[in-house]
Structure formats: structure tokens, C-alpha cells
PDB file of C-alpha atoms and ligand atoms in Angstrom:
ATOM      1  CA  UNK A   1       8.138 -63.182  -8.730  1.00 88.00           C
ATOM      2  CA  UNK A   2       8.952 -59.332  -8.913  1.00 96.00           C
ATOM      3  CA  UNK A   3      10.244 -58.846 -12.812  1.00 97.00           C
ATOM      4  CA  UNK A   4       9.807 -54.940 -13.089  1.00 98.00           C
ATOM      5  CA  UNK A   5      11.173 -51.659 -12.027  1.00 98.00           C
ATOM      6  CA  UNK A   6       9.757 -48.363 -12.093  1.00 98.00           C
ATOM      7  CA  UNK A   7      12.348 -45.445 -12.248  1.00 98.00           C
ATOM      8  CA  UNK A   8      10.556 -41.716 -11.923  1.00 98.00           C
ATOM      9  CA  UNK A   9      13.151 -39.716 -13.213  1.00 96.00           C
ATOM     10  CA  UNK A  10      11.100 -36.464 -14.621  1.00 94.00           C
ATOM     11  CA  UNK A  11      12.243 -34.377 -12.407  1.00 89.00           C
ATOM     12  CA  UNK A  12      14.318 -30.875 -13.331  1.00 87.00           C
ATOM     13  CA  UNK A  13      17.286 -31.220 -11.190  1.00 87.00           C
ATOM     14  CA  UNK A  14      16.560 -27.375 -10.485  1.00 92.00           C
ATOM     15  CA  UNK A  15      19.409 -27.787  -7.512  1.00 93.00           C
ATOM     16  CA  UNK A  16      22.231 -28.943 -10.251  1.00 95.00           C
ATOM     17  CA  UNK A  17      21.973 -25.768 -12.420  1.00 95.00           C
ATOM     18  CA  UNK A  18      23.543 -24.683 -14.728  1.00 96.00           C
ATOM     19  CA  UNK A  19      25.030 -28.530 -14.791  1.00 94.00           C
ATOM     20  CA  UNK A  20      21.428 -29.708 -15.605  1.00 94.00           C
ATOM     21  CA  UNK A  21      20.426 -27.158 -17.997  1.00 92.00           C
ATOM     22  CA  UNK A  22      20.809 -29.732 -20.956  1.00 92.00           C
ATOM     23  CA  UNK A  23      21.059 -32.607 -18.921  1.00 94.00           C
ATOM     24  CA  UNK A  24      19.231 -35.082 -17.167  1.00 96.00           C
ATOM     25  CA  UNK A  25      20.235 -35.350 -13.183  1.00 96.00           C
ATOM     26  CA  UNK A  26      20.280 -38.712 -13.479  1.00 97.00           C
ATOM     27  CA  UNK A  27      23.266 -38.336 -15.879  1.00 97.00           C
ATOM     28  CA  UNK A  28      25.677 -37.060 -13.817  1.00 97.00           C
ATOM     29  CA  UNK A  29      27.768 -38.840 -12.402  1.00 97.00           C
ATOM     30  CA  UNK A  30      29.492 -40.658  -9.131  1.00 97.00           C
ATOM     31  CA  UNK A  31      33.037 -40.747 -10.379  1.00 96.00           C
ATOM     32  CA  UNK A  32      32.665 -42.342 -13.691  1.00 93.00           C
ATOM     33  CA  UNK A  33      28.917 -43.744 -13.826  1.00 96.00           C
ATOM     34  CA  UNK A  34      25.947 -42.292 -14.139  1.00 97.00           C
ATOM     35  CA  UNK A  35      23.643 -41.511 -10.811  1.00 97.00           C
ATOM     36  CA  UNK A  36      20.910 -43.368 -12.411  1.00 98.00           C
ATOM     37  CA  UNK A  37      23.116 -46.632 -13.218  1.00 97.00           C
ATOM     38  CA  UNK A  38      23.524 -47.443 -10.131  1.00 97.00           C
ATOM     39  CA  UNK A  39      20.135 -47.474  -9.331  1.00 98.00           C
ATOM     40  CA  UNK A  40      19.669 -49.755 -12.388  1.00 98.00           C
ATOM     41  CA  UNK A  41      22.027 -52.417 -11.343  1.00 97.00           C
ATOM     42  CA  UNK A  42      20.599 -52.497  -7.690  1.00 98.00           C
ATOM     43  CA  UNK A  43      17.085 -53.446  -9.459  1.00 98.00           C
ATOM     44  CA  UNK A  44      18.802 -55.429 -12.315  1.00 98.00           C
ATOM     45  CA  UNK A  45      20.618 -57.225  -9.318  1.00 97.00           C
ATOM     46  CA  UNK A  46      17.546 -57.745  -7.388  1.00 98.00           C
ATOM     47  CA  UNK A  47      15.995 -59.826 -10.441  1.00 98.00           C
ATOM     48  CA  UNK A  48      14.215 -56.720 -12.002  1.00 98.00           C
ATOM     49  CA  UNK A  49      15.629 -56.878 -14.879  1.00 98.00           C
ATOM     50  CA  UNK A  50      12.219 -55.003 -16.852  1.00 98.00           C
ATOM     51  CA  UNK A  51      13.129 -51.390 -16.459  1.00 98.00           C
ATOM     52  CA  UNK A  52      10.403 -48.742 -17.115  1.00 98.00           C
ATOM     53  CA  UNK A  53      11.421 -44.789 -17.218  1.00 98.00           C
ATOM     54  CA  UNK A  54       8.938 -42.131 -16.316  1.00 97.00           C
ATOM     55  CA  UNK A  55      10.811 -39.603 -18.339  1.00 96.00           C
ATOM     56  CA  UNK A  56      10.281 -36.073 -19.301  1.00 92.00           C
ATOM     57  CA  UNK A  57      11.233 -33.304 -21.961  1.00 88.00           C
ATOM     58  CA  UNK A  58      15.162 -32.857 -21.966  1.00 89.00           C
ATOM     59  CA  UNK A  59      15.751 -37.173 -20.546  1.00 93.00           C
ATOM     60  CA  UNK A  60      16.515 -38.474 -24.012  1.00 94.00           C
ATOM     61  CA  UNK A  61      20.220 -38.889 -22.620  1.00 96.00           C
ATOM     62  CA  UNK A  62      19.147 -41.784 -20.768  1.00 97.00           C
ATOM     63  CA  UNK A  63      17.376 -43.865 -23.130  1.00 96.00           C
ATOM     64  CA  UNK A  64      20.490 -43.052 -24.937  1.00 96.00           C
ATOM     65  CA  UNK A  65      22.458 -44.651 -22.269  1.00 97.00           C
ATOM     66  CA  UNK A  66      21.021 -47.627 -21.726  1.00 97.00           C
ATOM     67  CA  UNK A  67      21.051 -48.798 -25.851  1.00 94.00           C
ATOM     68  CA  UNK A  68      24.105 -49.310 -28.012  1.00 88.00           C
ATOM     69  CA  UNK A  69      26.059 -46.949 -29.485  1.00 90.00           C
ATOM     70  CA  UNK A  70      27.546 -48.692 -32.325  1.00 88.00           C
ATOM     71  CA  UNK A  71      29.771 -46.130 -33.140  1.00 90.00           C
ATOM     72  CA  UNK A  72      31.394 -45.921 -30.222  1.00 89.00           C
ATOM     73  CA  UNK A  73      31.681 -50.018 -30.403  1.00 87.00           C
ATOM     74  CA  UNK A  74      33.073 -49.497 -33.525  1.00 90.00           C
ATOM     75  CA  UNK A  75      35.758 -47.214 -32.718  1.00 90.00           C
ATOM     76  CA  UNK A  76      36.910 -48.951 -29.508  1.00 90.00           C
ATOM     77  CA  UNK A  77      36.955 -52.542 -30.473  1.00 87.00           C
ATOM     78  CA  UNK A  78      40.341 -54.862 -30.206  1.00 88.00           C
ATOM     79  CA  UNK A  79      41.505 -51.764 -28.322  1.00 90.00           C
ATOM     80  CA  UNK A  80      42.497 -51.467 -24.832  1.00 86.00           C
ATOM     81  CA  UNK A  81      39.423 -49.237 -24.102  1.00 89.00           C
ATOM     82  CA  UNK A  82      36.808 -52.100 -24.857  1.00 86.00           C
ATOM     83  CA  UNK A  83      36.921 -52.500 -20.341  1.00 86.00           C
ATOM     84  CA  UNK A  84      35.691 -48.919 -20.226  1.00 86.00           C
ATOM     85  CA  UNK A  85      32.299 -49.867 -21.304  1.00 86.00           C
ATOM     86  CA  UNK A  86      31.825 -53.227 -19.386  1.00 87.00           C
ATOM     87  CA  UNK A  87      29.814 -52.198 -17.132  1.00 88.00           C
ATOM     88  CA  UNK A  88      26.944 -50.677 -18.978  1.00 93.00           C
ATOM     89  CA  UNK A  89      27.366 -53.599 -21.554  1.00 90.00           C
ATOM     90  CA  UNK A  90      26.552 -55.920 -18.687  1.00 93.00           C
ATOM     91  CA  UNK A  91      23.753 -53.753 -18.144  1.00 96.00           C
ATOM     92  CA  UNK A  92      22.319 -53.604 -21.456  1.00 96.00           C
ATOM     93  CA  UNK A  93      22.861 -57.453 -21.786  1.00 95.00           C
ATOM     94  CA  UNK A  94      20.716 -58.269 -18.782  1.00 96.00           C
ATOM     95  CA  UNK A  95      17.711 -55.439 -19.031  1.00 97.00           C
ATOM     96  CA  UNK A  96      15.175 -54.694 -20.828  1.00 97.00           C
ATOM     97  CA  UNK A  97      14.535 -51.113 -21.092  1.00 98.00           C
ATOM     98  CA  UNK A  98      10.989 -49.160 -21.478  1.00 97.00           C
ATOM     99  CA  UNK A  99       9.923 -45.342 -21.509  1.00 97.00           C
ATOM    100  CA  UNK A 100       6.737 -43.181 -21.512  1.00 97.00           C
ATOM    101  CA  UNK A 101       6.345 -39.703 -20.604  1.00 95.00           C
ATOM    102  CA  UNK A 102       4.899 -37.447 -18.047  1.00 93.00           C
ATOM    103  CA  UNK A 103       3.296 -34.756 -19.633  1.00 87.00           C
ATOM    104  CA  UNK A 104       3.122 -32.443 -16.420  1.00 87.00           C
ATOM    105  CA  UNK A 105       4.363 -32.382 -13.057  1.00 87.00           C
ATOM    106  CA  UNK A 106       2.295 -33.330 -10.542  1.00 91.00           C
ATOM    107  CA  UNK A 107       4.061 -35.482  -8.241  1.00 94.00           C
ATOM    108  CA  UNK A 108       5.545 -38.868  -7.307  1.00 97.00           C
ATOM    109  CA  UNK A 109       2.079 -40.392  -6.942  1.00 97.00           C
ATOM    110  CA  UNK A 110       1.307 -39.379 -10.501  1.00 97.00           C
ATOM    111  CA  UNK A 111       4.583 -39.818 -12.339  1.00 97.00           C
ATOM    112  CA  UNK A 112       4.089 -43.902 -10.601  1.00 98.00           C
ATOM    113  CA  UNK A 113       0.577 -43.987 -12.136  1.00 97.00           C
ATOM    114  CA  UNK A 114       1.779 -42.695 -15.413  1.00 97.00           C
ATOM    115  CA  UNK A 115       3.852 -45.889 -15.591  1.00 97.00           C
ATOM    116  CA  UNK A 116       0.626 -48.061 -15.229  1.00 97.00           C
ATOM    117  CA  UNK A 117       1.206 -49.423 -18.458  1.00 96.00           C
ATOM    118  CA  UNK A 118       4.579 -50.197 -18.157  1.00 97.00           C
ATOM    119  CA  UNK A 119       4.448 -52.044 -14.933  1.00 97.00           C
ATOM    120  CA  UNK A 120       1.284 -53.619 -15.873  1.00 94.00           C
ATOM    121  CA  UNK A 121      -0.868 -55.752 -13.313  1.00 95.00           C
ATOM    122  CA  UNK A 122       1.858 -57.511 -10.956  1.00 97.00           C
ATOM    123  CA  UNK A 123       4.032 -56.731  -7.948  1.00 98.00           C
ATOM    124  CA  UNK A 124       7.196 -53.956  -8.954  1.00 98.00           C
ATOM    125  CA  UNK A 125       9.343 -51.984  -7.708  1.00 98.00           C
ATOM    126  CA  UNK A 126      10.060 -48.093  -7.876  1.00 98.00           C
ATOM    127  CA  UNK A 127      13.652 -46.396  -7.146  1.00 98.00           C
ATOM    128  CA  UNK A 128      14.127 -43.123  -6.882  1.00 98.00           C
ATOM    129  CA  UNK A 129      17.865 -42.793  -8.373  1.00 96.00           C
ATOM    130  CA  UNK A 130      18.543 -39.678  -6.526  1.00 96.00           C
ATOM    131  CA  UNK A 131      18.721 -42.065  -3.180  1.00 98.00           C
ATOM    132  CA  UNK A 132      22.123 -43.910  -3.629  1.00 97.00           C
ATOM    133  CA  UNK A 133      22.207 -46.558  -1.714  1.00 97.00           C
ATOM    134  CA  UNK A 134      25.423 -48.531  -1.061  1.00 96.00           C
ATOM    135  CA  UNK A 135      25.739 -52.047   0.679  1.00 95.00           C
ATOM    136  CA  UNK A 136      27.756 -54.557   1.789  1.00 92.00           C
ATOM    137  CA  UNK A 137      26.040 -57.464   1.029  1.00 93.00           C
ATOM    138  CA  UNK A 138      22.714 -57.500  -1.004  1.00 96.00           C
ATOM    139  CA  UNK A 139      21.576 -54.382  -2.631  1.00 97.00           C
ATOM    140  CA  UNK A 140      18.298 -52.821  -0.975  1.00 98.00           C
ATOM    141  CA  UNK A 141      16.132 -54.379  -3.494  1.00 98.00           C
ATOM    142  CA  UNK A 142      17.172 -57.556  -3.237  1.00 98.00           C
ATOM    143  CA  UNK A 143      16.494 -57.480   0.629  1.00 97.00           C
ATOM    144  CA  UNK A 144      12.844 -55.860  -0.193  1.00 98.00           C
ATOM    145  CA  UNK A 145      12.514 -58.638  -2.196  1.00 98.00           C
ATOM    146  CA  UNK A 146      12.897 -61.571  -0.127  1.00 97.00           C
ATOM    147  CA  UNK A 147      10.167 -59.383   2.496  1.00 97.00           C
ATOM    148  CA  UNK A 148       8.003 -59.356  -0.531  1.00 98.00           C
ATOM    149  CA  UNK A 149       8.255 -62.863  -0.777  1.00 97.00           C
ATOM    150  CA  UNK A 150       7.237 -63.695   3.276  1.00 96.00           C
ATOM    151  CA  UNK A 151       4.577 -60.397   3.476  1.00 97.00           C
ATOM    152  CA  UNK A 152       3.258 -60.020  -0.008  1.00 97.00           C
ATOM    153  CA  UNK A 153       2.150 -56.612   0.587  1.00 98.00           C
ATOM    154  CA  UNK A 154       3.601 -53.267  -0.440  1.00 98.00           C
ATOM    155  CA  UNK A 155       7.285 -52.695   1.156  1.00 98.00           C
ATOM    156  CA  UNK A 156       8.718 -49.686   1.545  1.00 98.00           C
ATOM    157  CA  UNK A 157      12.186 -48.870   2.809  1.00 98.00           C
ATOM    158  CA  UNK A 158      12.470 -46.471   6.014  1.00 98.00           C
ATOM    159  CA  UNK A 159      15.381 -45.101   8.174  1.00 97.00           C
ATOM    160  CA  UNK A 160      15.831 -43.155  10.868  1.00 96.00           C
ATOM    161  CA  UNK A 161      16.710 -39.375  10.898  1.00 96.00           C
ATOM    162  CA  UNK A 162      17.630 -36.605  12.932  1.00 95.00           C
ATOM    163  CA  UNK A 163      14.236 -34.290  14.068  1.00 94.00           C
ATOM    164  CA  UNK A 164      15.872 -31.006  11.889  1.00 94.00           C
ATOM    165  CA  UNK A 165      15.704 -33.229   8.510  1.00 95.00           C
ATOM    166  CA  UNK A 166      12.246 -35.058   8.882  1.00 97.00           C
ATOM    167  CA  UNK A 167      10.360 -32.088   6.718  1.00 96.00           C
ATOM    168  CA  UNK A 168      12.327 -33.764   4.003  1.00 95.00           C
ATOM    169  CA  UNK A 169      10.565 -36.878   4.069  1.00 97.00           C
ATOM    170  CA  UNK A 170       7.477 -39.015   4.129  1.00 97.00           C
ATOM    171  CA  UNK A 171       7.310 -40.133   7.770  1.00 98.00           C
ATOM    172  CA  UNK A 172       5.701 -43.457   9.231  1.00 98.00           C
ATOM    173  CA  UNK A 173       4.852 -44.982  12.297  1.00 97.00           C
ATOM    174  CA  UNK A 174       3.704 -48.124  12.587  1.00 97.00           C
ATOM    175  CA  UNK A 175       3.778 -51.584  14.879  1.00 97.00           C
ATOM    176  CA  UNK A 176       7.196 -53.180  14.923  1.00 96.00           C
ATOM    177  CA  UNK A 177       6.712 -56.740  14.169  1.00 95.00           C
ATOM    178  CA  UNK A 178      10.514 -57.701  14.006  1.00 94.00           C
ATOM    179  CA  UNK A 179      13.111 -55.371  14.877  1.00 90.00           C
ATOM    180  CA  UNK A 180      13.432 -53.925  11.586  1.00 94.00           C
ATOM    181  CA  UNK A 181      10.369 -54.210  10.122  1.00 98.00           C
ATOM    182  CA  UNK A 182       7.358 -52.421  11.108  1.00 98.00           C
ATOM    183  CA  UNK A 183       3.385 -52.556   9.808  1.00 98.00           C
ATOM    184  CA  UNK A 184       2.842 -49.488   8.942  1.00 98.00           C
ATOM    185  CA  UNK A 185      -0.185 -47.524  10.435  1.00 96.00           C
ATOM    186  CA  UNK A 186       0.148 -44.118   9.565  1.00 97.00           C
ATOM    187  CA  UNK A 187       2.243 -42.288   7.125  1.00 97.00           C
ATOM    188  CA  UNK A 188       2.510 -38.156   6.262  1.00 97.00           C
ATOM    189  CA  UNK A 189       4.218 -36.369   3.768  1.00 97.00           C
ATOM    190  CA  UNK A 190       6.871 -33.722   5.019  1.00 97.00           C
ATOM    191  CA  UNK A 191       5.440 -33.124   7.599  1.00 97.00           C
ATOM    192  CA  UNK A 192       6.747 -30.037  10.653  1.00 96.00           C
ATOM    193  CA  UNK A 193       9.244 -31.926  12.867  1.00 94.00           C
ATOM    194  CA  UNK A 194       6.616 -31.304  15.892  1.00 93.00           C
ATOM    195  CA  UNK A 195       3.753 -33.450  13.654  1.00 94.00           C
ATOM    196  CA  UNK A 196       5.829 -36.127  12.540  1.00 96.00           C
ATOM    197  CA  UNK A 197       4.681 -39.247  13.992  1.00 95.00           C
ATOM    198  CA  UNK A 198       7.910 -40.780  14.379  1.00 96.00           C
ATOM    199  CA  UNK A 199      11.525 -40.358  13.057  1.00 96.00           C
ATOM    200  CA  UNK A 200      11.217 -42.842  10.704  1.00 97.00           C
ATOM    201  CA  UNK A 201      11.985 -41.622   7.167  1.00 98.00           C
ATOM    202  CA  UNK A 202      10.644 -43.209   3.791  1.00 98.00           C
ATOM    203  CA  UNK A 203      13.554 -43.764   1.312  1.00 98.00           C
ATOM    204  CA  UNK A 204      13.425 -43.745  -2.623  1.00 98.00           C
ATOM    205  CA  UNK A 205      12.653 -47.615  -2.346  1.00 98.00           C
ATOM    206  CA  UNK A 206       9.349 -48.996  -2.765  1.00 98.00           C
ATOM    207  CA  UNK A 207       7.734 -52.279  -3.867  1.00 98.00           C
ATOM    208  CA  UNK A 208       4.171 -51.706  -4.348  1.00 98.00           C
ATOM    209  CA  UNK A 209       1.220 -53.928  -5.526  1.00 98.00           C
ATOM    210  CA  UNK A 210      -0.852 -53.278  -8.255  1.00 98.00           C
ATOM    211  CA  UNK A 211      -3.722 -51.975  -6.379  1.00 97.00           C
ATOM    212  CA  UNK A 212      -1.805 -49.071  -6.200  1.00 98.00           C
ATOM    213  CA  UNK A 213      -2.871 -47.782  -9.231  1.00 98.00           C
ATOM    214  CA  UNK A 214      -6.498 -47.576  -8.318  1.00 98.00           C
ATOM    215  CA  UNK A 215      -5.690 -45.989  -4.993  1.00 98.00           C
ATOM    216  CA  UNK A 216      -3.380 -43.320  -7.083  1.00 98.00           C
ATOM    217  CA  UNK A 217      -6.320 -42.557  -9.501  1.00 97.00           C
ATOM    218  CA  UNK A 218      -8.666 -41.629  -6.401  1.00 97.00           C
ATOM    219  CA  UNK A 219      -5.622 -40.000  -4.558  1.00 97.00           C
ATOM    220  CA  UNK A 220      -6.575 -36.374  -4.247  1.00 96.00           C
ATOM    221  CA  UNK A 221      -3.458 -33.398  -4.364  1.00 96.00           C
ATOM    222  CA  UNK A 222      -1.702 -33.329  -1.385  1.00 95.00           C
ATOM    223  CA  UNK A 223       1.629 -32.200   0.551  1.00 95.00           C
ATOM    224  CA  UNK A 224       2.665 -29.243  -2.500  1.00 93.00           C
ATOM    225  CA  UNK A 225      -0.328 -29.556  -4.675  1.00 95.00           C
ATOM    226  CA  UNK A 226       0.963 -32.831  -5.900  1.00 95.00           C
ATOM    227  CA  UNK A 227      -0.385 -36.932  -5.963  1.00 97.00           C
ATOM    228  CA  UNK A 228       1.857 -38.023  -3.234  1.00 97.00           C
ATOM    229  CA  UNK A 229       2.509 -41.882  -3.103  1.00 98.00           C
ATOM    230  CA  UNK A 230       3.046 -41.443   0.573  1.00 98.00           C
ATOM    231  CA  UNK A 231      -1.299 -40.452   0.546  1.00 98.00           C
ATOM    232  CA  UNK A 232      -1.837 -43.578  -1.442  1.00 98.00           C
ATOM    233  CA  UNK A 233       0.119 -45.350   0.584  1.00 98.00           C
ATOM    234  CA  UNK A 234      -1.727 -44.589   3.709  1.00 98.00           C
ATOM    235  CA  UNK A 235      -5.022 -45.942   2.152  1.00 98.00           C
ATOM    236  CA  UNK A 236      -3.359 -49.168   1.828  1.00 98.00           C
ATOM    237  CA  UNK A 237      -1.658 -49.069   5.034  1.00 98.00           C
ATOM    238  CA  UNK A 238      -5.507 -48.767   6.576  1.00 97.00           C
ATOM    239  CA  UNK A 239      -5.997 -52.273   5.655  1.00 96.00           C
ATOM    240  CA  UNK A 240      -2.800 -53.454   7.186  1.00 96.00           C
ATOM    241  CA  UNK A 241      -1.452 -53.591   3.321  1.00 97.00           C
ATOM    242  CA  UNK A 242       2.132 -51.790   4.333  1.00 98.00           C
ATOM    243  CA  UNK A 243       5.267 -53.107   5.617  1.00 98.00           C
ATOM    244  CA  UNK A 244       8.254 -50.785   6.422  1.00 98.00           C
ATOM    245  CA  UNK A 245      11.848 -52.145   6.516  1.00 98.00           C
ATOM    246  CA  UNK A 246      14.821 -50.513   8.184  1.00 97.00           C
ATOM    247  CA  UNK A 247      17.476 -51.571   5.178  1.00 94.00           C
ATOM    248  CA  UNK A 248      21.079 -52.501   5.678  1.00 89.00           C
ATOM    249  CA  UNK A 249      23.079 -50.176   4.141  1.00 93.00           C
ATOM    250  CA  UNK A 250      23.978 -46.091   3.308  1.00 95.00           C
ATOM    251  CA  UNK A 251      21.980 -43.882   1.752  1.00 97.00           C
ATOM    252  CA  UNK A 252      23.407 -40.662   0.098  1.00 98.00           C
ATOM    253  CA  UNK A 253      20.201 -38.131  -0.963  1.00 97.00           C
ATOM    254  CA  UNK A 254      22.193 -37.877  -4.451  1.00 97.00           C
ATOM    255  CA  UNK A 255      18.774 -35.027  -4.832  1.00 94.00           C
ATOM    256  CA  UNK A 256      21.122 -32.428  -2.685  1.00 95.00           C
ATOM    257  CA  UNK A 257      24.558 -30.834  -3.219  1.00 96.00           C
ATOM    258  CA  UNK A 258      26.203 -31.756  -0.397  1.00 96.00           C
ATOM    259  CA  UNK A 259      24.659 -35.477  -0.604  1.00 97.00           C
ATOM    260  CA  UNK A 260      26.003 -35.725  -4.068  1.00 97.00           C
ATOM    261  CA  UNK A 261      29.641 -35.061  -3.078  1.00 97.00           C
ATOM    262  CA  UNK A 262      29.517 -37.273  -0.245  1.00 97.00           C
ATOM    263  CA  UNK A 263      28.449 -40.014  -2.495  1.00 97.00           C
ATOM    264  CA  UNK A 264      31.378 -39.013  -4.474  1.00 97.00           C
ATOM    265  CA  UNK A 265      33.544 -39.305  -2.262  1.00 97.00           C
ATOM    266  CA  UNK A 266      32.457 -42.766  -0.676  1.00 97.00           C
ATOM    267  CA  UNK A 267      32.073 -44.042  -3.881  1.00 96.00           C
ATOM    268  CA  UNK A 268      35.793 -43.058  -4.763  1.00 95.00           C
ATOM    269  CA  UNK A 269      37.435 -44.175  -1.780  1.00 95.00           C
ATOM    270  CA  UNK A 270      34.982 -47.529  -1.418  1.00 92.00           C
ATOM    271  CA  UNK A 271      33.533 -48.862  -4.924  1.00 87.00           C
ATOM    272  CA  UNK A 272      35.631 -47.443  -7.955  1.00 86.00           C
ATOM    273  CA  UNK A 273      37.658 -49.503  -9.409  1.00 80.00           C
ATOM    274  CA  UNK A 274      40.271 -48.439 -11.542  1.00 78.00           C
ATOM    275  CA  UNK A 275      39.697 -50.609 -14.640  1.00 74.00           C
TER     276      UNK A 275
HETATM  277  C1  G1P B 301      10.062 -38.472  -2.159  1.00 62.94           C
HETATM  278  C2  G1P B 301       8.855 -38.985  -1.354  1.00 62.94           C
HETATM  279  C3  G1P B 301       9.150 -38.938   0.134  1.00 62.94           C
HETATM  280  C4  G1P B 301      10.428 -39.710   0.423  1.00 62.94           C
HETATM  281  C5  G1P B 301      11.587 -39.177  -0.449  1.00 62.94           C
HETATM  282  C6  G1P B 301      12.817 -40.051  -0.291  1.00 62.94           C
HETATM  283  O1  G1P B 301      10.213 -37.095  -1.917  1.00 62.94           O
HETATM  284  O2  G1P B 301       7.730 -38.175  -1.679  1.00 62.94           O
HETATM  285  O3  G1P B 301       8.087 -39.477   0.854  1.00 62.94           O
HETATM  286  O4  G1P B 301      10.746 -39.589   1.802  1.00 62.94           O
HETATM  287  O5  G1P B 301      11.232 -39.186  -1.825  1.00 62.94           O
HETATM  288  O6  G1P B 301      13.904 -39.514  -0.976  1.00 62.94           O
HETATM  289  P1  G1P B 301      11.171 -36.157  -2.812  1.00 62.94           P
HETATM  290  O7  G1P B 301      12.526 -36.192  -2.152  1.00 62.94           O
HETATM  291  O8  G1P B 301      11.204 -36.727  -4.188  1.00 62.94           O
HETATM  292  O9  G1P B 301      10.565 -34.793  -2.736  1.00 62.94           O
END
């Protein structure tokens, strides 16, 4: 059984400025939740209901979020407002909520081993909040989940996409063993759209075994100057330890602008409801 989930969320949110100046990316929000929530009730959803933060200087917002505020319980109780806060309530109810810090910033593949302790020595998974992914049936995790279950090897969640945005992503290729599942065989970060080895594009869902860690400690810099999971990954996939999974579903890179107002949008017309 999966019972943990890893969310990195150091990161500045450099492309939000001035709007993250003082606060966390993860904060803002689609329509009237936070980015980051949703990404917590996909996991909580999926039965990982033991949430560890990679945080960072200037995050303190979101352990904030996730804990009660009493005062604000105070002041709205017996009063109409009370349905405004259901949703994180729920939230709160069913997780459990950890946090350590990255001291620097040097990459995915570190800020996963910095959570070492937090995960501890079985199965988890890691979101990456700035991926919004929307679904009509199960949430992402929850179908990575049941793959853990019949592979029990590292997952990771892949679509496809369009040869001018592949520099954007890890990139796999692998042999397809159903038709939306592949074992992975090789795997580069970012690479140029001419070296890509397929147009298969890693997305901010993982579930990774606890080998990783080990792999992540010998992982040299790479793509940037950073410990890239995707390198780690690779050593893994070597031994036939990786399976990729084309999800059901919509992703919105929540990382971007444009992505971010898209989400907005879809998540207006589609999922908000008025309470
Ligand atoms: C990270 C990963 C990359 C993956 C992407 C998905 O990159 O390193 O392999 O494709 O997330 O969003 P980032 O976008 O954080 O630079």
C-alpha cells in the first residue's frame, strides 16, 4: 500500500512576479482554491493521505493552509459562511501534513532526496502542483496507483506533445507493453527537439520506490547544473525498474502564464461550484 506523498514546492515562482514576491506559487489560486490544493486532494484521493512538503524560505503560507485557523472558525461559526471552508476542512480531516526544508536549489532530484526522511523506506508518490491535472473519473494518482499495484516498480506519468514544446520536458522512450503503458528504456532531460527520443513527455506525477534515494545520492548534476530525477530515473529504468503511463485526463502546466489562465478558465466553466 502507497500511504505517502511528496510535494516539491521550493521553487520561486520567478514567472508570477510581482504576485509571488511574498507568496508561495502554490498559493495562488484556480478560482477560489489554492494551486497546490488540488494537487493535495488528487493524492489525498488516491489513498495518500501522509503529505510531506519540500518547502523553502517565503512557503510558510502553506503549512498555514493546511492547519486550523481557529480564529477564523471562531468568527464564522453558526453563520452562513461555515460552507466556504468545507473543502479544506475535509482536507485537513483526512491528511496528515509534514514539512522540511531545502536549504539550496539544486533541482528536482535533490529537493525528492531532501524528503528522504519524510517518505521514509516504502513506495510514494511525488506531484508537482504546478501540473493541474483534471479528470473525469479517477484522479491521476489513483490510476498510478492501481499500475503500482500490478508492476511494483517506479511509475511515472507521460503524454504526448507537440515537437516545438519537448525542450520543456523530460522525454522517454521505451517498449509499449499495453497501449498506454510503456517500459521505459531511455529517458533525457529537456532535451533539443532533434535529440528527443520520442514525443513522449514526463508529467509532474511520479510514484517512485525507495531505491530512489540511493540512486539520487550517486546522481551527478545534470540538465542546468541540477540533480535531475529524470537522471536517476534512467539508472533504474536500466534494470527494467520504470513504467510510463499515458494518463486519462488534462493537464494544465499551472508553472506558465498562459497555462495558469487556461486552468482558470476550465476550472470555472467545468469544476467550481458555487457553494
Ligand atoms: C520537471 C521535470 C521534467 C518534467 C516536468 C513536468 O521539470 O524535471 O522532467 O517533464 O517537471 O512538469 P520542471 O518543469 O520542474 O522544470
Amino acid at each position: 500500500m502507497i500511504r505517502k506523498c511528496l510535494f516539491p514546492v521550493a521553487g520561486y515562482g520567478t514567472r508570477f512576479l510581482p504576485a509571488t514576491k511574498s507568496m508561495p506559487k502554490e498559493m495562488l489560486p484556480i478560482v477560489n482554491k489554492p494551486l497546490v490544493q488540488y494537487g493535495v486532494e488528487e493524492a489525498i484521493d488516491a489513498g495518500l493521505c501522509e503529505i510531506g512538503f519540500v518547502t523553502g524560505r517565503g512557503k510558510r503560507a502553506i503549512a498555514d493552509h493546511f492547519d486550523m485557523n481557529y480564529e477564523l472558525e471562531h468568527q464564522i461559526e453558526g453563520t452562513g459562511k461555515e460552507k466556504y471552508l468545507e473543502s479544506i476542512r475535509s482536507v485537513i480531516e483526512r491528511g496528515v501534513f509534514s514539512f522540511t526544508r531545502q536549504s539550496a536549489m539544486r533541482g528536482l532530484g535533490d529537493a525528492i532526496l531532501t524528503g528522504e526522511r519524510l517518505m521514509g523506506d516504502q513506495a510514494f508518490g511525488v506531484i508537482l502542483s504546478d501540473d493541474l491535472c483534471v479528470t473525469e473519473g479517477d484522479g491521476v494518482m489513483s490510476q498510478m496507483v492501481k499500475l503500482y499495484e500490478e508492476f511494483n516498480c517506479c511509475i511515472i506519468a507521460i503524454q504526448e506533445v507537440p515537437q516545438d514544446k519537448i525542450e520543456k520536458f523530460g522525454v522517454i522512450a521505451g517498449d509499449e507493453i499495453r497501449s498506454d503503458l510503456y517500459r521505459v528504456n531511455d529517458m533525457v532531460e529537456k532535451p533539443p527537439a532533434a535529440e528527443a527520443p520520442s514525443n513522449l513527455a514526463i508529467i509532474g506525477r511520479y510514484i517512485l520506490t525507495p531505491d530512489i534515494f540511493d540512486v539520487l545520492r550517486k546522481t551527478p548534476p545534470g540538465k542546468n547544473g541540477e540533480v535531475q530525477i529524470t537522471d536517476a530515473l534512467m539508472t533504474l529504468a536500466k534494470e527494467g525498474k520504470v513504467v510510463a503511463y499515458k494518463f486519462e485526463g488534462t493537464r494544465f502546466d499551472c508553472g506558465s502564464v498562459d497555462g495558469f489562465v487556461e486552468a482558470t478558465n476550465y476550472c470555472y466553466q467545468h469544476i467550481y461550484e458555487p457553494v
